[in-house]
């Protein structure tokens, strides 16, 4: 039991004090991917406010935000229309004995928007959605094996977490791995699965941690589709991270490849907790047969927020805007890196940019650059893909670029004092 705080001493609320307090009552200070230990020194753990494309930490520092809460914030923090819809639903009712009418309206909106979708289920987190997809595929096929790309992240449940602590080998017995964009390795994994293949689970593009992102080769996407058709397995597209930022009808629509099942979450409700599974007709009975639920899965506020989010994404041509802003950022960073004599690589769709330095094992140089950018008011990530939102306007990108130019200059000075790799 933690020591009782002295009521005469006001609790300290700056970032360092909060971390110290958290370390006493929360294992490791925080769980999961938002733990600041993975970030360069100087990154805050706690935030007190967010608005548009800006956020403020517990020490009152303001940042232009290029992580967007790791994806959910697609329209900008605290979007007025989304929050008005959420507030109205909150006044009417949220977690009740069953869903509110907004469930049906949202389901109709999803099935109209997503090209492959004949039906939809809602849950809360991306892991819920990917797990439901896998369960549905197994229920439909009566098979066990699921193929996933090596290094891909599909959630934090025992069957897919990248961290082996507390997980048994049996939890992952039926996972088989292939290399993203590699048709030969896809074939090898399929041969291993034989007649027991329930599904191929794949992300719209390769967005693994710490490595260059890879867009899907059309031939690879078609090969995944052909394999699933040939053996009667489900093609599951994990849209949790990319969904809503590539193509609202589905991220593989531009390639002409439709999944059977897709998992959505992050961006679909602009920061409200919601996930969705969309599916085509063949998988409907299986989806009806499985038991998946959660105490908060019918919460109406997140659904109202989602409806408003999806409407606004369409109305403001959000994807084109995020692409343009991401490209403006990318072009500026490329110019600056060259001018300051650094070799960088920028990969993935510009609206979900990844920035890595050449010859930078462990991302030491990238981390130093991000720390310098943070000190100048720009929140970047040295190893994970970042995110643009509708709230990023040209003047925000230009302000961020002004700061990154100064960060590159400071990095150059630091490298002059102590030689850096990647230069
Ligand atoms: C591609 C992908 N799938 C699944 C998940 C799991 O989502 P959640 O953290 O909401 O459970 C994530 C989360 O980052 C993700 O990026």
Short mmCIF file of N, CA and C in Angstrom, two decimals, residues 98-160:
data_model
loop_
_atom_site.label_atom_id
_atom_site.label_comp_id
_atom_site.label_asym_id
_atom_site.label_seq_id
_atom_site.Cartn_x
_atom_site.Cartn_y
_atom_site.Cartn_z
N UNK A 98 -28.57 -0.86 -23.39
CA UNK A 98 -28.38 -1.27 -24.78
C UNK A 98 -27.94 -0.04 -25.55
N UNK A 99 -27.68 -0.19 -26.83
CA UNK A 99 -27.17 0.95 -27.60
C UNK A 99 -28.23 2.02 -27.85
N UNK A 100 -27.78 3.20 -28.22
CA UNK A 100 -28.67 4.28 -28.64
C UNK A 100 -28.91 4.16 -30.15
N UNK A 101 -29.90 4.87 -30.68
CA UNK A 101 -30.16 4.81 -32.13
C UNK A 101 -28.94 5.16 -32.98
N UNK A 102 -28.03 5.94 -32.42
CA UNK A 102 -26.85 6.35 -33.20
C UNK A 102 -26.05 5.13 -33.68
N UNK A 103 -26.17 4.01 -32.97
CA UNK A 103 -25.47 2.79 -33.41
C UNK A 103 -25.86 2.42 -34.84
N UNK A 104 -27.16 2.46 -35.10
CA UNK A 104 -27.63 2.02 -36.42
C UNK A 104 -27.21 3.03 -37.48
N UNK A 105 -27.32 4.30 -37.14
CA UNK A 105 -26.92 5.34 -38.10
C UNK A 105 -25.43 5.23 -38.42
N UNK A 106 -24.64 4.96 -37.39
CA UNK A 106 -23.20 4.84 -37.62
C UNK A 106 -22.89 3.58 -38.44
N UNK A 107 -23.59 2.50 -38.15
CA UNK A 107 -23.36 1.26 -38.92
C UNK A 107 -23.74 1.48 -40.38
N UNK A 108 -24.83 2.20 -40.62
CA UNK A 108 -25.23 2.50 -42.01
C UNK A 108 -24.18 3.38 -42.68
N UNK A 109 -23.64 4.31 -41.92
CA UNK A 109 -22.61 5.20 -42.48
C UNK A 109 -21.36 4.41 -42.85
N UNK A 110 -20.96 3.51 -41.97
CA UNK A 110 -19.78 2.69 -42.25
C UNK A 110 -19.98 1.81 -43.48
N UNK A 111 -21.13 1.15 -43.54
CA UNK A 111 -21.32 0.22 -44.67
C UNK A 111 -21.46 1.00 -45.98
N UNK A 112 -21.95 2.23 -45.91
CA UNK A 112 -22.01 3.05 -47.13
C UNK A 112 -20.62 3.56 -47.52
N UNK A 113 -19.78 3.79 -46.52
CA UNK A 113 -18.46 4.40 -46.78
C UNK A 113 -17.41 3.39 -47.20
N UNK A 114 -17.38 2.24 -46.53
CA UNK A 114 -16.31 1.26 -46.73
C UNK A 114 -16.74 0.28 -47.82
N UNK A 115 -15.92 0.20 -48.89
CA UNK A 115 -16.37 -0.50 -50.10
C UNK A 115 -16.69 -1.97 -49.87
N UNK A 116 -15.92 -2.66 -49.04
CA UNK A 116 -16.16 -4.11 -48.89
C UNK A 116 -17.23 -4.42 -47.84
N UNK A 117 -17.70 -3.40 -47.12
CA UNK A 117 -18.47 -3.65 -45.90
C UNK A 117 -19.96 -3.88 -46.16
N UNK A 118 -20.43 -5.07 -45.78
CA UNK A 118 -21.87 -5.34 -45.75
C UNK A 118 -22.41 -5.22 -44.34
N UNK A 119 -21.51 -5.30 -43.37
CA UNK A 119 -21.92 -5.23 -41.97
C UNK A 119 -20.76 -4.66 -41.15
N UNK A 120 -21.09 -4.29 -39.93
CA UNK A 120 -20.06 -3.72 -39.03
C UNK A 120 -20.39 -4.06 -37.58
N UNK A 121 -19.36 -4.27 -36.79
CA UNK A 121 -19.48 -4.44 -35.32
C UNK A 121 -18.63 -3.36 -34.68
N UNK A 122 -19.01 -2.92 -33.50
CA UNK A 122 -18.21 -1.90 -32.83
C UNK A 122 -17.63 -2.43 -31.52
N UNK A 123 -16.45 -1.93 -31.19
CA UNK A 123 -15.78 -2.28 -29.93
C UNK A 123 -15.05 -1.03 -29.46
N UNK A 124 -13.98 -1.18 -28.71
CA UNK A 124 -13.33 0.00 -28.14
C UNK A 124 -11.91 0.25 -28.61
N UNK A 125 -11.11 -0.80 -28.73
CA UNK A 125 -9.69 -0.62 -29.07
C UNK A 125 -9.32 -1.36 -30.34
N UNK A 126 -8.20 -0.97 -30.91
CA UNK A 126 -7.73 -1.65 -32.10
C UNK A 126 -7.52 -3.14 -31.87
N UNK A 127 -6.99 -3.49 -30.69
CA UNK A 127 -6.77 -4.90 -30.39
C UNK A 127 -8.09 -5.67 -30.37
N UNK A 128 -9.14 -5.04 -29.86
CA UNK A 128 -10.47 -5.69 -29.92
C UNK A 128 -10.80 -6.02 -31.37
N UNK A 129 -10.56 -5.05 -32.24
CA UNK A 129 -10.99 -5.20 -33.63
C UNK A 129 -10.17 -6.27 -34.36
N UNK A 130 -8.84 -6.25 -34.18
CA UNK A 130 -8.05 -7.28 -34.88
C UNK A 130 -8.39 -8.67 -34.31
N UNK A 131 -8.61 -8.74 -33.00
CA UNK A 131 -8.94 -10.03 -32.39
C UNK A 131 -10.29 -10.54 -32.89
N UNK A 132 -11.27 -9.64 -33.01
CA UNK A 132 -12.58 -10.05 -33.54
C UNK A 132 -12.45 -10.56 -34.98
N UNK A 133 -11.62 -9.89 -35.76
CA UNK A 133 -11.43 -10.34 -37.15
C UNK A 133 -10.88 -11.77 -37.18
N UNK A 134 -9.86 -12.01 -36.35
CA UNK A 134 -9.25 -13.34 -36.33
C UNK A 134 -10.26 -14.38 -35.83
N UNK A 135 -10.99 -14.03 -34.80
CA UNK A 135 -11.98 -14.97 -34.25
C UNK A 135 -13.07 -15.27 -35.28
N UNK A 136 -13.50 -14.24 -35.99
CA UNK A 136 -14.53 -14.42 -37.01
C UNK A 136 -14.02 -15.34 -38.13
N UNK A 137 -12.78 -15.10 -38.55
CA UNK A 137 -12.20 -15.92 -39.62
C UNK A 137 -12.11 -17.38 -39.19
N UNK A 138 -11.71 -17.59 -37.94
CA UNK A 138 -11.60 -18.98 -37.45
C UNK A 138 -12.98 -19.62 -37.32
N UNK A 139 -13.94 -18.82 -36.84
CA UNK A 139 -15.30 -19.37 -36.71
C UNK A 139 -15.87 -19.73 -38.08
N UNK A 140 -15.59 -18.91 -39.07
CA UNK A 140 -16.15 -19.15 -40.41
C UNK A 140 -15.50 -20.34 -41.10
N UNK A 141 -14.19 -20.49 -40.89
CA UNK A 141 -13.47 -21.52 -41.65
C UNK A 141 -13.28 -22.81 -40.87
N UNK A 142 -13.39 -22.74 -39.55
CA UNK A 142 -13.08 -23.91 -38.72
C UNK A 142 -11.60 -24.25 -38.75
N UNK A 143 -10.78 -23.28 -39.14
CA UNK A 143 -9.33 -23.51 -39.22
C UNK A 143 -8.61 -22.66 -38.17
N UNK A 144 -7.29 -22.91 -38.03
CA UNK A 144 -6.57 -22.29 -36.92
C UNK A 144 -5.49 -21.29 -37.32
N UNK A 145 -4.82 -21.51 -38.43
CA UNK A 145 -3.60 -20.74 -38.74
C UNK A 145 -3.91 -19.33 -39.24
N UNK A 146 -3.07 -18.39 -38.77
CA UNK A 146 -3.20 -16.99 -39.21
C UNK A 146 -1.82 -16.50 -39.62
N UNK A 147 -1.73 -15.97 -40.81
CA UNK A 147 -0.45 -15.45 -41.30
C UNK A 147 -0.35 -13.95 -41.05
N UNK A 148 0.79 -13.53 -40.50
CA UNK A 148 1.03 -12.10 -40.24
C UNK A 148 2.42 -11.74 -40.74
N UNK A 149 2.61 -10.47 -41.07
CA UNK A 149 3.94 -10.03 -41.54
C UNK A 149 4.88 -9.91 -40.36
N UNK A 150 6.12 -10.33 -40.57
CA UNK A 150 7.14 -10.23 -39.53
C UNK A 150 7.33 -8.76 -39.12
N UNK A 151 7.30 -8.49 -37.83
CA UNK A 151 7.55 -7.12 -37.36
C UNK A 151 6.30 -6.24 -37.32
N UNK A 152 5.18 -6.74 -37.85
CA UNK A 152 3.96 -5.92 -37.87
C UNK A 152 3.32 -5.90 -36.48
N UNK A 153 2.72 -4.78 -36.14
CA UNK A 153 2.02 -4.68 -34.86
C UNK A 153 0.52 -4.78 -35.10
N UNK A 154 -0.13 -5.70 -34.39
CA UNK A 154 -1.59 -5.82 -34.55
C UNK A 154 -2.31 -5.71 -33.21
N UNK A 155 -1.60 -5.36 -32.14
CA UNK A 155 -2.27 -5.15 -30.87
C UNK A 155 -1.51 -5.75 -29.70
N UNK A 156 -2.14 -5.68 -28.53
CA UNK A 156 -1.46 -6.00 -27.28
C UNK A 156 -2.02 -7.25 -26.59
N UNK A 157 -2.86 -8.03 -27.27
CA UNK A 157 -3.39 -9.26 -26.67
C UNK A 157 -2.30 -10.34 -26.74
N UNK A 158 -2.43 -11.39 -25.91
CA UNK A 158 -1.38 -12.42 -25.91
C UNK A 158 -1.08 -13.00 -27.29
N UNK A 159 -2.07 -13.10 -28.16
CA UNK A 159 -1.80 -13.73 -29.47
C UNK A 159 -0.97 -12.83 -30.38
N UNK A 160 -0.90 -11.50 -30.07
CA UNK A 160 -0.21 -10.62 -31.01
C UNK A 160 0.78 -9.65 -30.37
#
